[in-house]
XYZ file of C-alpha atoms in Angstrom:
602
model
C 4.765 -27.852 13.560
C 3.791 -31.389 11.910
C 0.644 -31.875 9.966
C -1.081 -34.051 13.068
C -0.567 -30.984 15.882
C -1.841 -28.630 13.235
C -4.745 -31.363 12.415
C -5.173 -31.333 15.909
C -5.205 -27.711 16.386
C -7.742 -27.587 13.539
C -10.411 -30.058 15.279
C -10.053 -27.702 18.202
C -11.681 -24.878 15.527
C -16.070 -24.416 15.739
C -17.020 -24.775 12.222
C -20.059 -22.229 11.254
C -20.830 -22.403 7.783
C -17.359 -21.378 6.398
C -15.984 -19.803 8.816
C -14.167 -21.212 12.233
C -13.945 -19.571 15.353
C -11.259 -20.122 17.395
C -11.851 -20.813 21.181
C -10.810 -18.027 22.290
C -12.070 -14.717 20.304
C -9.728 -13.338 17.317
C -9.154 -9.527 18.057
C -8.775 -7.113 15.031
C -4.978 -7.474 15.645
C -4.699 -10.623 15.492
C -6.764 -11.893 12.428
C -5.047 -8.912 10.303
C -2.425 -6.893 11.375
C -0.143 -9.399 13.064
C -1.612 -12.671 11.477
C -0.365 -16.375 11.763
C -2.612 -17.515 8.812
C -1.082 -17.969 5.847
C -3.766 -16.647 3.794
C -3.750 -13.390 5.423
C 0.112 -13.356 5.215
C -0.068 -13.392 1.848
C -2.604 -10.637 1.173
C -0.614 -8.485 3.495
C 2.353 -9.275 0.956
C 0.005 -8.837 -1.813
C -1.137 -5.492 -1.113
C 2.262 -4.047 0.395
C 3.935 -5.038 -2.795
C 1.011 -3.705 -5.119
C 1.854 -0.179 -2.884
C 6.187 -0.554 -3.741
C 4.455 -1.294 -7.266
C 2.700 1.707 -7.940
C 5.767 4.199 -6.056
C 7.908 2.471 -8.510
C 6.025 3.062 -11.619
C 5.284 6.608 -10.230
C 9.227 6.875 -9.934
C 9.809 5.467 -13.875
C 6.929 7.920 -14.754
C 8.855 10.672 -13.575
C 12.293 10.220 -15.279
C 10.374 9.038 -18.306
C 9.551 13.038 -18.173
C 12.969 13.699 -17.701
C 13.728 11.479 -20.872
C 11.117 11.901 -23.318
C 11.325 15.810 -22.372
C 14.490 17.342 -21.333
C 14.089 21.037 -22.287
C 10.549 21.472 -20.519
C 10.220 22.731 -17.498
C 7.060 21.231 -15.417
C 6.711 23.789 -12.948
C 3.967 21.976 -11.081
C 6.381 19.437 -9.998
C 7.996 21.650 -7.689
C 4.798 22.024 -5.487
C 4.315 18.364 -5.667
C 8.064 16.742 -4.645
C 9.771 20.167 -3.641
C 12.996 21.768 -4.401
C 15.434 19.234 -3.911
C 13.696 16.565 -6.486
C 12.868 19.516 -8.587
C 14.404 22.591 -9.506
C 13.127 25.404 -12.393
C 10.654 22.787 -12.994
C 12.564 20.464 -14.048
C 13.997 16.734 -12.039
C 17.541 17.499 -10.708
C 20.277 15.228 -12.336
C 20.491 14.034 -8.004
C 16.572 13.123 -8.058
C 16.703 11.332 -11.285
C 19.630 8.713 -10.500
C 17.890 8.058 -6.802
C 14.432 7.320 -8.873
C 16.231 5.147 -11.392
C 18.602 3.481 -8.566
C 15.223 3.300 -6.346
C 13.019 2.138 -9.250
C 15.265 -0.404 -9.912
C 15.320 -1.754 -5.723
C 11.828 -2.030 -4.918
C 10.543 -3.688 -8.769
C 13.192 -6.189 -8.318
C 13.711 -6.669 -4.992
C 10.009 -5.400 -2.858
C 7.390 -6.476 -5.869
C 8.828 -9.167 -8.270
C 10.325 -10.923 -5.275
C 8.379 -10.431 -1.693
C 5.135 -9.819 -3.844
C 5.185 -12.076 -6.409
C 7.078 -15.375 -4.058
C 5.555 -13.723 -0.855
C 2.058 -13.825 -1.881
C 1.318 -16.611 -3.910
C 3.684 -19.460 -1.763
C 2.143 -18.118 1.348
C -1.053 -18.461 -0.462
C -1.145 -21.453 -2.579
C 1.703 -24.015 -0.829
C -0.813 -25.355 1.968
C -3.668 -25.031 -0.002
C -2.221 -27.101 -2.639
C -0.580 -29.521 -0.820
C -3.247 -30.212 1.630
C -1.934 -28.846 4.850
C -3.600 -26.982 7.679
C -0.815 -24.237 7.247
C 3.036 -23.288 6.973
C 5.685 -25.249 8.370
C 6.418 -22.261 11.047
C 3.154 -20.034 11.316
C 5.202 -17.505 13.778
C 8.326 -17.812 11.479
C 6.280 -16.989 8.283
C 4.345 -13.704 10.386
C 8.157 -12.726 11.081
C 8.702 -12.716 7.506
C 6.058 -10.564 6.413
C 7.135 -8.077 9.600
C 11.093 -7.688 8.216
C 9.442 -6.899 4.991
C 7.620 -4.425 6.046
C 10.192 -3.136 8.272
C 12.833 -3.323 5.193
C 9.849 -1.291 3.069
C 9.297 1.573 6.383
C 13.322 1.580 6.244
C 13.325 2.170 2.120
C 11.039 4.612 2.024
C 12.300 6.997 5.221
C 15.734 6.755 2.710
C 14.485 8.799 0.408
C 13.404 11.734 2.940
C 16.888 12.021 4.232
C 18.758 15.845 3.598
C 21.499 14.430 1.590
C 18.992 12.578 -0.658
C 18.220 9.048 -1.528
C 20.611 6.739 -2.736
C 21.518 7.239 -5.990
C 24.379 5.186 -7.074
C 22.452 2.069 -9.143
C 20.182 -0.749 -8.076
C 23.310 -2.516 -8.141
C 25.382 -0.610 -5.773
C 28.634 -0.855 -7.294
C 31.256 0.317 -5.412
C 32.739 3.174 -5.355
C 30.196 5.247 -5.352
C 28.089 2.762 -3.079
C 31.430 2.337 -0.685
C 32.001 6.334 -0.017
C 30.004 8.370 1.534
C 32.126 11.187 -0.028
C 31.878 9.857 -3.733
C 28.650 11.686 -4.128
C 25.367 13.406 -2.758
C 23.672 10.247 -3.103
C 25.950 7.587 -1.241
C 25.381 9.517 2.009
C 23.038 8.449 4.754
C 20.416 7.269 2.264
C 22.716 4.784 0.946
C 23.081 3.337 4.582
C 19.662 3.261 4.602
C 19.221 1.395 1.757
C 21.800 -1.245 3.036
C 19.738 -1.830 6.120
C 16.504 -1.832 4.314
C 18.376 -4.525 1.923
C 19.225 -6.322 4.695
C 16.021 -7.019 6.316
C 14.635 -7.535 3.029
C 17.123 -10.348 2.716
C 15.919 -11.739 6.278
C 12.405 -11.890 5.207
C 13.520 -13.875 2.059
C 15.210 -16.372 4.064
C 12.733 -16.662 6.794
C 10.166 -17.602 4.185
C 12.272 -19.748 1.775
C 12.975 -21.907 4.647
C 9.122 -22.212 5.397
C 8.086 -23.003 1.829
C 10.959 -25.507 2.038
C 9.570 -27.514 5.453
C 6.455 -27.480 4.475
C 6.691 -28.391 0.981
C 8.715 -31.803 2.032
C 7.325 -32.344 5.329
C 3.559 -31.304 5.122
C 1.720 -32.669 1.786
C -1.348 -34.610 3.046
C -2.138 -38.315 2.367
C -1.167 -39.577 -1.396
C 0.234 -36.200 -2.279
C 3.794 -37.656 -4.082
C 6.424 -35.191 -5.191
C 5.399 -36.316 -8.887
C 1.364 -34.827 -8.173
C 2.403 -31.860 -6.841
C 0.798 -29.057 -9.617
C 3.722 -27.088 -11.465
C 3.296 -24.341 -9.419
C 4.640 -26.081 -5.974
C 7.746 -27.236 -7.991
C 7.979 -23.857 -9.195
C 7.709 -22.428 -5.643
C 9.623 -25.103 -4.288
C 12.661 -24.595 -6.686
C 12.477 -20.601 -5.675
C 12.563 -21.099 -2.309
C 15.814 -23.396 -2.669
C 17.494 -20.653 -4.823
C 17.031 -18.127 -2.401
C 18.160 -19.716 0.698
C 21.273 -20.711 -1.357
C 21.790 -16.984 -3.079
C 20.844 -14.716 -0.479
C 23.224 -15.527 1.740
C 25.849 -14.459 -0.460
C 24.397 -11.186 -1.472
C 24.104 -10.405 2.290
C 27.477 -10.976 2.911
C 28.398 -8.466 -0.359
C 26.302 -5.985 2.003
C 28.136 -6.332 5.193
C 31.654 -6.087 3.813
C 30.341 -2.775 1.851
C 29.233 -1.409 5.500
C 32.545 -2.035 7.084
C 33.915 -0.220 3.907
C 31.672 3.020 4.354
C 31.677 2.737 8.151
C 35.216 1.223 9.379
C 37.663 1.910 7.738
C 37.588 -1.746 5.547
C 39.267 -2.444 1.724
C 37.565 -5.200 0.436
C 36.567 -3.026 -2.531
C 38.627 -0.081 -2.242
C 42.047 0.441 -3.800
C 43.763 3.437 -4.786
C 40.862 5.819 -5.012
C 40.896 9.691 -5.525
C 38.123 11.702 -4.934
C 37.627 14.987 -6.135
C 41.070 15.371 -7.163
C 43.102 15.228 -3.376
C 45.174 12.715 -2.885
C 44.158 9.108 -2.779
C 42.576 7.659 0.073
C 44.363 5.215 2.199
C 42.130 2.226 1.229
C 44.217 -0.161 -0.392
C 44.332 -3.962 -1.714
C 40.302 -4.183 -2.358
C 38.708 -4.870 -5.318
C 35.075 -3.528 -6.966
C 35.090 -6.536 -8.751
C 34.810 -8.561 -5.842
C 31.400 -6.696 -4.936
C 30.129 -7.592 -8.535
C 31.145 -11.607 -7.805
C 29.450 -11.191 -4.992
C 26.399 -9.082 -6.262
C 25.752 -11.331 -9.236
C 25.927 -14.506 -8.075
C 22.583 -13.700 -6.221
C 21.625 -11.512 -9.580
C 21.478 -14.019 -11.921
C 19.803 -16.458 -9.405
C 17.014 -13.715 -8.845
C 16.125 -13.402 -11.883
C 14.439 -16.857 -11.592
C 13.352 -16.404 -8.497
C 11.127 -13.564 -9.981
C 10.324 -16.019 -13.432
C 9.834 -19.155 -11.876
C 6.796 -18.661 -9.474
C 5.630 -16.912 -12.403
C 6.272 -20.080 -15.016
C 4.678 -22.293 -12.304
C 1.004 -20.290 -12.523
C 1.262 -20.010 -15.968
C 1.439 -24.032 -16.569
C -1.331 -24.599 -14.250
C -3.057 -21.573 -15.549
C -3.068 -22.797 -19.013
C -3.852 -26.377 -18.042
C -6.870 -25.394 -16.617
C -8.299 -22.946 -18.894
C -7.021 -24.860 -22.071
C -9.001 -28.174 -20.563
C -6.014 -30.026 -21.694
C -3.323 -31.636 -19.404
C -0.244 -30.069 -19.280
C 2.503 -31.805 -21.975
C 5.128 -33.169 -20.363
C 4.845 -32.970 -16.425
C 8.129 -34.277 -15.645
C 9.859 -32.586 -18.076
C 8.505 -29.331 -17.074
C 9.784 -30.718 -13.775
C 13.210 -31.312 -15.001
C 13.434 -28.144 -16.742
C 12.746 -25.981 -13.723
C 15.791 -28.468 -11.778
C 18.198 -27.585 -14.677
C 17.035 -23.684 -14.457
C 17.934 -23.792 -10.920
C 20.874 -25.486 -11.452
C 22.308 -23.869 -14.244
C 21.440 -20.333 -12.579
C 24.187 -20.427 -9.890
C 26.967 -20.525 -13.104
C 26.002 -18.006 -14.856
C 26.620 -15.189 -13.289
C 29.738 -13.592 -14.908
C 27.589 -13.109 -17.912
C 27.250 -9.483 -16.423
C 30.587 -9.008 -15.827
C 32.283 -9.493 -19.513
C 33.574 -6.000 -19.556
C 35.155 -6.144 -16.006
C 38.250 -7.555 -18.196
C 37.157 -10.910 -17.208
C 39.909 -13.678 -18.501
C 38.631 -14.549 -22.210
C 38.786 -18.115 -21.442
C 36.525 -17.952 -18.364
C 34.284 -15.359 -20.463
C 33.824 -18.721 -23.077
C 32.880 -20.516 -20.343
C 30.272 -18.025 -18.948
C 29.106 -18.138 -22.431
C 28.420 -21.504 -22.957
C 26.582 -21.890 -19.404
C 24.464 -18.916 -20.704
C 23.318 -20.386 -23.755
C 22.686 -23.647 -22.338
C 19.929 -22.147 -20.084
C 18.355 -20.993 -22.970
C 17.427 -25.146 -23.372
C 15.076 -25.872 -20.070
C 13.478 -22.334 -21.480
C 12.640 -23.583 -24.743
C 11.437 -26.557 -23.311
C 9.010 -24.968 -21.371
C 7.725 -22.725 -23.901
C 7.698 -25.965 -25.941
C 4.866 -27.584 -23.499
C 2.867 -23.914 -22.959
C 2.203 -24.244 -26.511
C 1.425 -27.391 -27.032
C -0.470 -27.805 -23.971
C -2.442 -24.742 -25.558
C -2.597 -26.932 -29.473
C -6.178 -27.432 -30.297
C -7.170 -26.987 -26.592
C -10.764 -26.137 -26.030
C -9.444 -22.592 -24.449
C -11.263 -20.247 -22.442
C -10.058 -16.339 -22.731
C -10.546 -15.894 -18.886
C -8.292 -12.613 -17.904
C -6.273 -14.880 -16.363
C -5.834 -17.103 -19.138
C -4.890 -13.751 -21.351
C -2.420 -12.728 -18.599
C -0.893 -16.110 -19.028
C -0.536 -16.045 -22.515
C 0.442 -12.702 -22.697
C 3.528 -13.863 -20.127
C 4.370 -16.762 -22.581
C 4.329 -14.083 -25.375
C 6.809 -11.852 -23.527
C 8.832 -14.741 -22.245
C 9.740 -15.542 -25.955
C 10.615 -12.404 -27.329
C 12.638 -10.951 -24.535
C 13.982 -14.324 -23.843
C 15.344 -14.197 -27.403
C 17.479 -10.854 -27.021
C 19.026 -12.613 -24.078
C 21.107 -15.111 -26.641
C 22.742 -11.525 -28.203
C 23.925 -10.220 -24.767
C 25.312 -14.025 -23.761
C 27.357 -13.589 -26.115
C 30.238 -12.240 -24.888
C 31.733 -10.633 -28.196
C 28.269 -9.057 -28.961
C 27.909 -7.668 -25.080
C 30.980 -5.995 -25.470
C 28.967 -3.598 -27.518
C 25.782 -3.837 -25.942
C 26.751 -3.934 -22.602
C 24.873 -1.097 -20.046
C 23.080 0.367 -23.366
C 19.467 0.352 -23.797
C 19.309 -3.031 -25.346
C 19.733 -4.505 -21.729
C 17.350 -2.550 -20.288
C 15.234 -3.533 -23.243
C 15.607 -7.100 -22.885
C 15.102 -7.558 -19.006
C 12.216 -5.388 -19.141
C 10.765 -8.007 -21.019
C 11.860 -11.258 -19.650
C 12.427 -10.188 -16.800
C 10.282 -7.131 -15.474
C 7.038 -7.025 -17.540
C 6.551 -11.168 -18.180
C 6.777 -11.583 -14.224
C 4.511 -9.253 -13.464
C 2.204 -10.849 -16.313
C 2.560 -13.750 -14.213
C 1.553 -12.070 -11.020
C -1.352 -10.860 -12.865
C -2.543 -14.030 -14.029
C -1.952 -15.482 -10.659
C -4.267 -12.412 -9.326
C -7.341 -13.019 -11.733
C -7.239 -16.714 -11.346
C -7.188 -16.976 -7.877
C -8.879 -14.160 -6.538
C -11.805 -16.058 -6.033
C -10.201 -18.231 -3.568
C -8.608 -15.213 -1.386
C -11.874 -12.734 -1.479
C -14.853 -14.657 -2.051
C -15.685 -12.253 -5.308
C -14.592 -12.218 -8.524
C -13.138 -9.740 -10.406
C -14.730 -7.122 -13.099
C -14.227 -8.909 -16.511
C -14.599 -5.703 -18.564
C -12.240 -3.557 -16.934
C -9.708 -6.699 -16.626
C -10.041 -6.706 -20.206
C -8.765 -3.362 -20.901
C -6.292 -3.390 -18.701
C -4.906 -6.935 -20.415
C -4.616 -5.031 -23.723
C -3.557 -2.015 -23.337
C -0.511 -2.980 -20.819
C 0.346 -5.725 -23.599
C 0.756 -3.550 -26.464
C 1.739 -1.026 -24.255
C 5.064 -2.821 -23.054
C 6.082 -3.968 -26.150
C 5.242 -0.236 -27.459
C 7.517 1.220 -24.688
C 10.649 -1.639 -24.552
C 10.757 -3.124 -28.089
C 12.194 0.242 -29.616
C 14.961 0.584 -26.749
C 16.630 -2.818 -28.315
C 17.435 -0.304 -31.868
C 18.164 2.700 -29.416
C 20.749 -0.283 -27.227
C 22.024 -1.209 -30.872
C 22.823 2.602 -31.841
C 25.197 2.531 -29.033
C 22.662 4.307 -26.804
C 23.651 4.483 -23.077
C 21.088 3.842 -20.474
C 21.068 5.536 -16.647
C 22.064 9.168 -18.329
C 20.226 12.106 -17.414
C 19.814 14.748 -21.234
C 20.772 12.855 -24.337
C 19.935 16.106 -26.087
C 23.326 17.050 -26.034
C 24.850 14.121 -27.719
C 24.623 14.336 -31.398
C 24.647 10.582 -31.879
C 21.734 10.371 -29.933
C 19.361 13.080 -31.110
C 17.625 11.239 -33.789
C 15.780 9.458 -31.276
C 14.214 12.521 -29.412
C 11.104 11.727 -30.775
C 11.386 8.166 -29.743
C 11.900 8.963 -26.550
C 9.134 10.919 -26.785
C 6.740 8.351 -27.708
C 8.110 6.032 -24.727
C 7.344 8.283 -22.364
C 3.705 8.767 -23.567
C 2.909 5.293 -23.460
C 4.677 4.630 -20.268
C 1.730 7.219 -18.879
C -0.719 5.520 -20.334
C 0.223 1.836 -18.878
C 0.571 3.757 -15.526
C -2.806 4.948 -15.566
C -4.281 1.409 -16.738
C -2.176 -0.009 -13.806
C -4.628 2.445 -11.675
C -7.313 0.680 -13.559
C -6.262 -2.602 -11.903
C -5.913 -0.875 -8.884
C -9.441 0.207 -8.764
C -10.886 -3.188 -10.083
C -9.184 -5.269 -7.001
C -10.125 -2.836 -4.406
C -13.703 -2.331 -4.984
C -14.128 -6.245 -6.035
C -12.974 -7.283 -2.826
C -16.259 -5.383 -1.200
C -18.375 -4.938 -4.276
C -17.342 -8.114 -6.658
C -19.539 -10.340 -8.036
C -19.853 -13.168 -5.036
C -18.752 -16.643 -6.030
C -21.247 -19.086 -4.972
C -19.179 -22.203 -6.997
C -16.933 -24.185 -4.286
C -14.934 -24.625 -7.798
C -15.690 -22.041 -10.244
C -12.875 -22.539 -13.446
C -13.621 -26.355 -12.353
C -9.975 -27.329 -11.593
C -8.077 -30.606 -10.286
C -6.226 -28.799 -7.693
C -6.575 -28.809 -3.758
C -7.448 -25.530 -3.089
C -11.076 -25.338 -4.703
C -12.438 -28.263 -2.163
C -11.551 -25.870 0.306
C -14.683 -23.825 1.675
C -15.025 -20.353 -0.379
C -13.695 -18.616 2.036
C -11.577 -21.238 4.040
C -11.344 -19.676 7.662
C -7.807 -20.245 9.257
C -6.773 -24.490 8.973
C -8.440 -24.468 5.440
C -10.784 -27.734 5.768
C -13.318 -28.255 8.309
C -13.048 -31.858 8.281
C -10.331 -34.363 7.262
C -8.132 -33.010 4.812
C -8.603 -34.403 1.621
C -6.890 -36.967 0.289
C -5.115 -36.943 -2.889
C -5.359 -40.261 -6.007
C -3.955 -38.740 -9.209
C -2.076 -35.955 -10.758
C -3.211 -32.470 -10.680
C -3.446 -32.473 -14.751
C -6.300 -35.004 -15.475
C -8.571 -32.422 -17.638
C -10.300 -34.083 -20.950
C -9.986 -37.519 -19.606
C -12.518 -40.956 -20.126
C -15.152 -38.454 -21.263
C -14.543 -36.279 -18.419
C -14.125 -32.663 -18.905
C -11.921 -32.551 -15.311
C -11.416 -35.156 -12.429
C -10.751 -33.135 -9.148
C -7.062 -34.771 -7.712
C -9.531 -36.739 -4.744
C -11.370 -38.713 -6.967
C -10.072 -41.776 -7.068
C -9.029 -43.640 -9.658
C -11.413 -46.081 -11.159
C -10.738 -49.979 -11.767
C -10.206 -49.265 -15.772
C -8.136 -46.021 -15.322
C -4.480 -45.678 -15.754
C -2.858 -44.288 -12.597
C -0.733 -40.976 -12.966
């Protein structure tokens, strides 16, 4: 739909104060169940990912038990998840790889991906850019509906009799590709193919949204070069997934056919149980890991780059500085994208990858480490002897750039091929994507929460409890993931059930002990949050500021609570940059001012 029919479509609207009424009357299903507004998309998104959030920490809660506890027996966890997840009160080794493998799916895939992308380019890509709405209004509903279908499918898989899937987020064949391999790679595993593959669906259904409207729908004097960070950043997300999850959906259909009829594209030779091997022959598990990865490495920025985007407008704003150097935090986020498709057999250097090609996965991986530096190169400067104000959101965005160093760091000892060798699936990986990867994202989310909750609810947040629940999850991660990286060193494995039993790993009983306790105590804080957004969004503090952290961007000329087209009026048009904070004596000139006779032009 192009920016005049939706313009058009919004003149049709009867403005009442903030709110417009279309001419015909909005029915309860309409406005929020199956809504074509892409501010009610994305709280739909929001909240269904803040629900896969808290089932997934639940899930890491519980094998933290397993871990930090192994000879106890919690007997009031039977009456809770029953006898299959539990048995003489303590997690069955079946339960506790389907909450790892599950734990792993829905953080990655249902939260960090559909909650963090879902949310915040549904919510922030026509508001920023000026335009009425998406691209595709009905095609960007669709996408929240696979999503939730994908999530309805996800869950049912772990109610099945033969028990969730429980072969690895990453599904590596065999145990993914027969149903006889184990317990867990039964019908829940088919499940969580189809759930996969409606997830992927969604992804596509939006990317190509935020795509069309991003090139097609900016309003008038909105350039590529004034768009804030956090439309590149969206923008460049978009583009990897329509690119990458094609691929991984293909990896999916070729392991159906495998389970289902009677295919070897990653069978060969296989025995199970000790009869005779199968007929399968001529496939390859590798192939599933090619395949696999070279979305896996791409999704890791499409989890960290909406992220990065918030964060450099975030700090912008709140440091009343602009941000240093636009274009090359432009740049950077092109050479991230880039540079993400060819790194992908960084995961595979103990598949007895060639050791030539395993050089030149190495070098690709350390060159991304470049555009990363750069950016964390402009966060803090931008932040140098700003005038900064400690809003939670700010904190949250700090506290990303914080966590994006230091587990960014460990990455340059695992691209290393010779190092990963002895690092590889030990606890110093799950230490160091954690980090980077898990925990700084959903920093990012955070930040992206506090800052513009104002815009999606009207209210603001509690500042008290926001501050608690910025500290303690802070220290708390790096309490819980920064001693894994001398557990990883020590040879540790991760994904194993008692390591009670292994006298190499003993000495780190109480360790594990100590993880687990403060992986409790984040949890509850997380309910903290919880709480805080919930009862803010009928009980907050009501913003009565059009513009209330006084920022350049679009969204905050937008009524407080823009009804469905976002403007009233005209749309506004755009003169400068998004960045002009601190400027001719001004402390912020909103992006339609224009620009006077003695300014320079961005």
């Amino acid at each position: 739909m192009s920016n005049e029919v939706l313009h058009a479509h919004a003149e049709a609207l009867t403005v009442h104060g903030d709110h417009h009424e279309h001419h015909h009357q909005e029915t309860f299903i309409s406005k929020y169940v199956f809504s074509q507004d892409h501010k009610m998309i994305a709280k739909q998104f929001l909240i269904t990912g803040m629900v896969w959030a808290v089932l997934g920490g639940l899930m890491s809660v519980l094998f933290r038990l397993q871990l930090g506890y192994p000879d106890a027996h919690f007997t009031w966890l039977e009456d809770i998840l029953g006898k299959w997840w539990v048995k003489d009160g303590r997690i069955t080794p079946e339960a506790y790889y389907a909450l790892v493998t599950t734990h792993g799916t829905v953080l990655v895939f249902f939260v960090l991906t559909a909650g963090l992308s879902g949310t915040f380019a549904n919510f922030l890509i026509p508001l920023q850019i000026g335009a009425r709405d998406m691209a595709s209004p009905f095609m960007n509903m669709l996408s929240y509906w696979f999503f939730f279908t994908a999530s309805i499918v996800m869950i049912s898989s772990m109610f099945v009799e033969t028990g969730p899937f429980s072969g690895g987020w990453t599904a590596y064949p065999p145990l993914s590709a027969l149903g006889s391999a184990s317990p867990g790679s039964k019908t829940g595993m088919d499940l969580w193919l189809i759930a996969m593959a409606l997830f992927v669906v969604s992804s596509l259904l939006g990317g190509l949204n935020y795509i069309a409207t991003v090139l097609n729908m900016r309003t008038k004097g909105m350039s590529m070069t004034r768009l804030p960070l956090t439309i590149w950043a969206l923008f460049f997300t978009a583009v990897l997934g329509v690119l990458s999850f094609p691929v991984l959906f293909s990896g999916f259909i070729l392991l159906i056919f495998d389970r289902n009829f009677g295919t070897s594209f990653y069978l060969s030779d296989i025995y199970v149980n000790g009869v005779g091997a199968l007929q399968n022959e001529g496939g390859s598990a590798i192939l599933f890991q090619h395949l696999f990865w070279f979305l896996g490495h791409p999704e890791v920025y499409i989890i960290l780059l909406p992220a990065m985007g918030m964060v450099s407008e975030i700090l912008s704003t709140n440091a009343r500085k602009p941000i240093f150097g636009y274009m090359a935090m432009v740049g950077s986020m092109f050479a991230i994208a880039v540079l993400a498709f060819l790194v992908w057999a960084h995961h595979m250097f103990v598949t007895g990858l060639n050791p030539f090609l395993g050089s030149v996965f190495v070098l690709l991986t350390l060159l991304i480490a470049v555009p990363s530096a750069i950016k964390v190169f402009n966060w803090l400067t931008t932040l140098w002897k700003g005038n900064i104000r400690f809003t939670p959101g700010m904190l949250f965005a700090i506290g990303f750039v914080s966590l994006f160093i230091s587990g960014g760091l460990t990455g340059i000892y695992l691209g290393n091929s010779a190092l990963d060798i002895h690092l590889h699936d030990t606890y110093f990986v799950i230490a160091h994507f954690h980090i980077v990867m898990g925990v700084a994202s959903m920093f990012g989310m955070f930040a992206g929460i506090y800052h513009w909750f104002p815009k999606m609810y009207g209210r603001y947040l509690n500042n008290t409890m926001a501050y608690i629940h910025f500290w303690i999850t802070l220290v708390g991660a790096y309490l819980i993931f920064w001693p894994m990286h001398y557990e990883g060193l020590a040879g540790m494995p991760r994904r194993y059930y008692d390591y009670s039993t292994w006298e190499s790993f003993k000495q780190f009983a109480d360790l594990n002990k100590f993880i687990s306790i403060v992986a409790m105590i984040v949890f509850a804080t997380q309910i903290l949050f919880l709480f805080n957004f919930f009862y803010s969004i009928f009980k907050g503090r009501i913003v009565t500021k059009q513009n209330p952290w006084n920022s350049n961007t679009l969204e905050w000329t937008a009524p407080i609570r823009p009804g469905h087209g976002n403007w009233p009026g005209e749309i506004p048009e755009v003169h400068r940059w998004a960045y002009d904070y601190g400027k001719d004596g001004k402390e912020f000139i909103p992006q339609t001012t224009p620009v006077g006779a003695e300014e320079s032009q961005h």
